Structures are given as C-alpha cells and as structure tokens.
Short mmCIF file of C-alpha atoms and ligand atoms in Angstrom, two decimals:
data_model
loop_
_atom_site.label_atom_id
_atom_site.label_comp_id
_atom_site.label_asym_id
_atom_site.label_seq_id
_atom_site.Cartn_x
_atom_site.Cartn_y
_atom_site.Cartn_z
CA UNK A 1 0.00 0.00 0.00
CA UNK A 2 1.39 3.39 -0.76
CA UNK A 3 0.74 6.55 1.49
CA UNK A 4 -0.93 9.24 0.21
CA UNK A 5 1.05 11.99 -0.79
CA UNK A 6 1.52 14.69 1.65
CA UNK A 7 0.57 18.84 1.35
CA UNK A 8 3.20 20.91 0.01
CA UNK A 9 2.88 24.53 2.13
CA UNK A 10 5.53 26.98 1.65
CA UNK A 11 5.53 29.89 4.51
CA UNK A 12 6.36 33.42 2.77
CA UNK A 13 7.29 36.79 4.65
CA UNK A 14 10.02 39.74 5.26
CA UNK A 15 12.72 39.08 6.60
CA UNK A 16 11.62 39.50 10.76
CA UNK A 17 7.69 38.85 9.76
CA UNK A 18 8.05 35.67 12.44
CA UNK A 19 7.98 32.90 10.01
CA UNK A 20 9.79 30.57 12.37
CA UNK A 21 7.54 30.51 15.04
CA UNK A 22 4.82 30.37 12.53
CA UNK A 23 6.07 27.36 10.97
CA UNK A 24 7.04 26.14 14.31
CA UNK A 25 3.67 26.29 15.26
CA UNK A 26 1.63 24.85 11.77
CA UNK A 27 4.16 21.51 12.18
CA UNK A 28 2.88 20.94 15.71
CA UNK A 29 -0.27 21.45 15.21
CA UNK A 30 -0.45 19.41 12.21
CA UNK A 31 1.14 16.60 14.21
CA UNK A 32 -1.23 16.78 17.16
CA UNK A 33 -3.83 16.04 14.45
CA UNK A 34 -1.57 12.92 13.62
CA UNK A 35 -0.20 13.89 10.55
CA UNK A 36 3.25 13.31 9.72
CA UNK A 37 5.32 16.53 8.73
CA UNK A 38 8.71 17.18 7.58
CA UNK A 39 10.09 21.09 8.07
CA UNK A 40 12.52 22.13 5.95
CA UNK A 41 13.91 25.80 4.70
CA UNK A 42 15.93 27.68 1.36
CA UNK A 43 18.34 28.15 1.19
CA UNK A 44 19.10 24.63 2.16
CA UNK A 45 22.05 22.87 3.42
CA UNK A 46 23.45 21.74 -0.22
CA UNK A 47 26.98 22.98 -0.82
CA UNK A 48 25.23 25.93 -3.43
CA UNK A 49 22.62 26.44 -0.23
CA UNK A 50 25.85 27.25 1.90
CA UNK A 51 27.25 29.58 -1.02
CA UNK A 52 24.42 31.20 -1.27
CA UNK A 53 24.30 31.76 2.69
CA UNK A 54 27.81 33.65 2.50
CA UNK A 55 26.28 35.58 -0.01
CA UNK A 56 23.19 36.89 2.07
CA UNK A 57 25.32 37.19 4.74
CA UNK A 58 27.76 40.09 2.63
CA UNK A 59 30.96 37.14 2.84
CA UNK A 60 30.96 36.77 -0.72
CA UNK A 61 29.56 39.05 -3.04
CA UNK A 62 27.48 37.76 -6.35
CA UNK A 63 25.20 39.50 -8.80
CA UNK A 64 21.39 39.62 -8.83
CA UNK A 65 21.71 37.03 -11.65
CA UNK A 66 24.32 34.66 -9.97
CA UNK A 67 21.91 34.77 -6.69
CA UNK A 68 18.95 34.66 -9.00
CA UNK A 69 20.40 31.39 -11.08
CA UNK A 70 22.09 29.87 -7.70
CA UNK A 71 18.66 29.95 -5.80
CA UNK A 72 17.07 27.94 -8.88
CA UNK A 73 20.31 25.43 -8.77
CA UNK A 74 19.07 25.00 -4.92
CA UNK A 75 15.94 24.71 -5.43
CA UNK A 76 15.81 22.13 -8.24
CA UNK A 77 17.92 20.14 -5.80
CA UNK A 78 15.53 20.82 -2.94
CA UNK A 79 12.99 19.07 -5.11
CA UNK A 80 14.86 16.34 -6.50
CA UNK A 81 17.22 14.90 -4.12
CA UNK A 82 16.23 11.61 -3.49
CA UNK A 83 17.16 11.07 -0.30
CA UNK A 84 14.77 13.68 1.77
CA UNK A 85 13.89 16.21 -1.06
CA UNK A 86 10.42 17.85 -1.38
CA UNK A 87 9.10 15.08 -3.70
CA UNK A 88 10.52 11.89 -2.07
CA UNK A 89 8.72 13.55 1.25
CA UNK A 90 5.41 14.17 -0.02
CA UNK A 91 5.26 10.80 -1.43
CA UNK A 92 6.15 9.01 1.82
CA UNK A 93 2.82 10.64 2.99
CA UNK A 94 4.74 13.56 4.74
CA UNK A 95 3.44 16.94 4.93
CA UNK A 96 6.18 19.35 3.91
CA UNK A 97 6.28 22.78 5.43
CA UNK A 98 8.72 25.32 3.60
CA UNK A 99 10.28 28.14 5.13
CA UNK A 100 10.78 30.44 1.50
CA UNK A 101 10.29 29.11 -1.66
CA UNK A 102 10.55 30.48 -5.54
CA UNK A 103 8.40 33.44 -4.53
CA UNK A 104 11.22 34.62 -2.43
CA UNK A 105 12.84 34.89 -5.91
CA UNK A 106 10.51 36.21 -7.35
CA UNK A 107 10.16 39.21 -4.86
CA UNK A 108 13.92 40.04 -3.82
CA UNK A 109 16.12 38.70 -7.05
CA UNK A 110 12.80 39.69 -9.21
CA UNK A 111 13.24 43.61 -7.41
CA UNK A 112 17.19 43.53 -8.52
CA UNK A 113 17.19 42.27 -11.96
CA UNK A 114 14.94 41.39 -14.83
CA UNK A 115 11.88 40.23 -13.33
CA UNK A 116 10.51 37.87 -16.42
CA UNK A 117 13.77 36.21 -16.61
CA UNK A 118 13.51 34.74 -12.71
CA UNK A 119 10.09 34.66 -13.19
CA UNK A 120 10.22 32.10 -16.03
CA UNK A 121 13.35 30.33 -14.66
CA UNK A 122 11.34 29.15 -11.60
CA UNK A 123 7.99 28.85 -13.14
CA UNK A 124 8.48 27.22 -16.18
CA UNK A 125 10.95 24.68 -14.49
CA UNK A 126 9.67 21.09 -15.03
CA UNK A 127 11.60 19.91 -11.88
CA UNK A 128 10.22 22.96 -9.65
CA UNK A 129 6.97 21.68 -8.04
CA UNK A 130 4.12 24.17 -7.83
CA UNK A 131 2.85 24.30 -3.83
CA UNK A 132 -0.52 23.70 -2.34
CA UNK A 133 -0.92 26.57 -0.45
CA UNK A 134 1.76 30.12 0.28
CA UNK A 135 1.04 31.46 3.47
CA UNK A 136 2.11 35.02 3.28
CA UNK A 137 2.98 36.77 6.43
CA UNK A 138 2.56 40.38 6.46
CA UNK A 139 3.97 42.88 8.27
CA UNK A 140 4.76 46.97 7.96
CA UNK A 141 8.98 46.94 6.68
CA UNK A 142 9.67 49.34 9.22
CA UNK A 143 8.51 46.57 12.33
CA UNK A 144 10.48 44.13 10.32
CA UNK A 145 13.37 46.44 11.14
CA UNK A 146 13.17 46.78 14.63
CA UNK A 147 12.79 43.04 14.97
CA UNK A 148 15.49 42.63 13.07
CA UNK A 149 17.81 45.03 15.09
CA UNK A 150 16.86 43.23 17.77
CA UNK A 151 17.12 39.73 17.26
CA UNK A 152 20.13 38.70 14.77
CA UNK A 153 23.89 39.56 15.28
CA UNK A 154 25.04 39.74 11.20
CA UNK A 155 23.01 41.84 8.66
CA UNK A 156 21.99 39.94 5.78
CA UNK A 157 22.13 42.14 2.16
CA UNK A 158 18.23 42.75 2.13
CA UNK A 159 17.74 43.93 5.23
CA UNK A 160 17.23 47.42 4.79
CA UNK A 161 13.89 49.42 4.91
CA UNK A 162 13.75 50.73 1.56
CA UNK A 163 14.72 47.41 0.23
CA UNK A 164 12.40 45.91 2.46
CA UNK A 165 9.33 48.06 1.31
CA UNK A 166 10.46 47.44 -2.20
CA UNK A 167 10.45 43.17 -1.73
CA UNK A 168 6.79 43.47 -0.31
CA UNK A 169 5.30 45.50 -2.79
CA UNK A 170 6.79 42.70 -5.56
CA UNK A 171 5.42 40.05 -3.24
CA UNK A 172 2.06 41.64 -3.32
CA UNK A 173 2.14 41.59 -7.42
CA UNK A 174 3.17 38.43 -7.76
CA UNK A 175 0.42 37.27 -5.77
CA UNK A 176 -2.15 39.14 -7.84
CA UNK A 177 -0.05 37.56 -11.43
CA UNK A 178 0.29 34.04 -10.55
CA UNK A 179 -2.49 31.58 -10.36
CA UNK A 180 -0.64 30.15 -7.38
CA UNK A 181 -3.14 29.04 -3.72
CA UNK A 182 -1.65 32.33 -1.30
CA UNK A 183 -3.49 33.43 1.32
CA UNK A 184 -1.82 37.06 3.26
CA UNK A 185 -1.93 37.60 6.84
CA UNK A 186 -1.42 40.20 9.18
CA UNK A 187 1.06 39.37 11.84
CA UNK A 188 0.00 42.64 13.37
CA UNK A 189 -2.13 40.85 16.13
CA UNK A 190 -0.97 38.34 18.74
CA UNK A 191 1.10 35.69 18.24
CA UNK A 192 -2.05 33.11 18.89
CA UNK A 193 -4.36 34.89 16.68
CA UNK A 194 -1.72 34.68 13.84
CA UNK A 195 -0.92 31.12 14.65
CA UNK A 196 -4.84 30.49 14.35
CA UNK A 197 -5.45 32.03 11.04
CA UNK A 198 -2.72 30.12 9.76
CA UNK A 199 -3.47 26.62 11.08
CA UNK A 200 -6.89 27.28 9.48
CA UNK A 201 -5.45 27.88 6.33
CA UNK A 202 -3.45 24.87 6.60
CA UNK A 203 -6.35 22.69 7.77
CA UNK A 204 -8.10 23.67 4.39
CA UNK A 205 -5.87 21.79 2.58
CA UNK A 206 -5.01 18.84 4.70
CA UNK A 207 -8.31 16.99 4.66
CA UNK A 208 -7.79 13.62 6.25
P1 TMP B 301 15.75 33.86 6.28
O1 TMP B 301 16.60 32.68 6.59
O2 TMP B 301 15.65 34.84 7.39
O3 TMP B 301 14.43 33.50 5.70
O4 TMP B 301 16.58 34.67 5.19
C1 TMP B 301 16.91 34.17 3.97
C2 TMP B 301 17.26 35.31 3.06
O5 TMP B 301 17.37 34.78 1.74
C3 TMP B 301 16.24 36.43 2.98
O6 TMP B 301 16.90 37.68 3.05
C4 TMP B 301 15.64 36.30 1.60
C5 TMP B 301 16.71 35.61 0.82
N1 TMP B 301 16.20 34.79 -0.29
C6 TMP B 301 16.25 35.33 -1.57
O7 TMP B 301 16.68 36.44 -1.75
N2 TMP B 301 15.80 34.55 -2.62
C7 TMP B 301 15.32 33.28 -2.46
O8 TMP B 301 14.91 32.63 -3.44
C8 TMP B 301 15.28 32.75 -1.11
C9 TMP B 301 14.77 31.35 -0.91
C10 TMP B 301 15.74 33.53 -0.07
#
C-alpha cells in the first residue's frame, strides 16, 4: 500500500515577519492532528545552499543574476534529491512545510534584476513543483526592522527598509499575477491569533 502523498505549504514573509515561530507552530499542530510533517527551509544545506548563505550574509559578493540562477540550482535540488527532497517527502505521505520558496525569488532577485527572466526560470521549471498553499505573512517593513535590530547579530544584504518596502510590494504583485493558492496575513495581532489564522489555512488543505 502506498501513502498518500503529503501537502506541500511553503511559509512566505520579510525578513523578521516571524515565520519561524509560525512554521514552528503549523508543524505541531499538524502533528497533534496525527499527521506526519517534515520542516525544511531555502536556502538549504546543499553545498550551493551554503554559497548562497555567505552571499546573504555580505561574505561573498554575487550579482542579482548569480543569486537569482544559484537559488534555482538549490531549489531544483531541494525538489529532487532523493534522499529527503520535497518530492521523495510528499510521497512518503509527509506533509512538507517550507520556510521560503521560488516566490522569495521572485520578490527580492525579481526587485534587482529582470523580473521575467527569474520569473520564467522558476515557473516554467519542469523539476520545480508548484505548492498547495503560500502562506504570506505580512507585516509593515519598518517593524520588520526593529525586529530585526533586535534579534540577529550579522546583517543579511536585504535587510534594509527601503529594500524591504520594495520586496513586499513585488510580493504583493506576484500574488495578484500568478495563479498560485496564497493566502496574506497580518502578523500585526498576537502571536495566537496569527498562529490560528494560519493553522486554518493549513487545515483547508489537509483533509484527512
Ligand atoms: P531567512 O533565513 O531569514 O528567511 O533569510 C533568507 C534570506 O534569503 C532572505 O533575506 C531572503 C533571501 N532569499 C532570496 O533572496 N531569494 C530566495 O529565493 C530565497 C529562498 C531567499
């Protein structure tokens, strides 16, 4: 007997929007209702994930198009690699929760460079697998800031305000372009509120 295949969800946001705890959050509740879930994040831990990490953090320095063609490179792999890559997960009956996926792309690369081109690259992949659902948590660039100063030790490239203001409004077009499952929420409210809108979402998609 084979298991069914799993729900692809891929958590969006600004950099300091509180995806972590977010995601933290949907995989425990979606194991409390006994399903099995597998968390995983881009850039991952392949050896063009850990390039791409010096990158961010300002060790190396690459183009928009280098990041823009090294984040598809990643991500292919991220769906292919047969070990514990998105596709072998969702067909061992996992649910796979994604912390940024080609939308990130599409929002920060897509602001720096020609936006069809990454588009298309990441789209029109064969071996890039659409998701169920985007969640897309939104909150005001200039409280992404302040969380940001507050919480992390190294400044990653995007993490400026302008920049920051410039990623969401891509995000938010995007959104409206692509015939893609994305629901927005504010992460203005509480914590619980947040985390209740967004296990809702989830449960809308992972029907027993
Ligand atoms: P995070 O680990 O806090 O989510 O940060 C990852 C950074 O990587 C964030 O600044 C956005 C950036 N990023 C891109 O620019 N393009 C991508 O395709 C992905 C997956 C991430």
């Amino acid at each position: 007997m084979t298991a069914e295949r799993g729900r692809f969800i891929v958590m969006e946001g600004l950099d300091g929007s509180g995806k972590t705890t977010q995601l933290v959050r949907l995989a425990k509740h979606l194991r409390e209702r006994g399903r099995k879930v597998y968390l995983t994040a881009e850039p991952t831990v392949s050896t063009t994930g850990g390039m791409l990490r010096d990158a961010l953090g300002g060790v190396t320095r690459k183009t928009p198009c280098e990041l823009a063609a090294m984040f598809v490179l990643d991500r292919i792999f991220h769906n292919v690699n047969p070990v514990n890559g998105i596709n072998k997960m969702l067909g061992s009956g996992y649910d796979v929760i994604c912390d940024r996926y080609y939308y990130s792309s599409l929002a920060y690369q897509g602001s720096e460079t020609d936006f069809e081109w990454v588009r298309a690259m990441n789209i029109n992949c064969p071996e890039i697998r659409r998701p169920d659902l985007c969640i897309f948590l939104d909150l005001d660039p200039e409280i992404c800031m302040k969380r940001i100063g507050s919480d992390r030790t190294t400044t990653e490239i995007y993490e400026k305000k302008e920049t920051l203001e410039r990623v969401r409004a891509r995000y938010m077009d995007i959104f409206a372009q692509l015939d893609d499952n994305v629901i927005v929420i504010d992460t203005a409210p509480d914590i619980d509120s947040v985390a209740a809108e967004v296990c809702r979402a989830a449960d809308e998609i992972c029907r027993d």
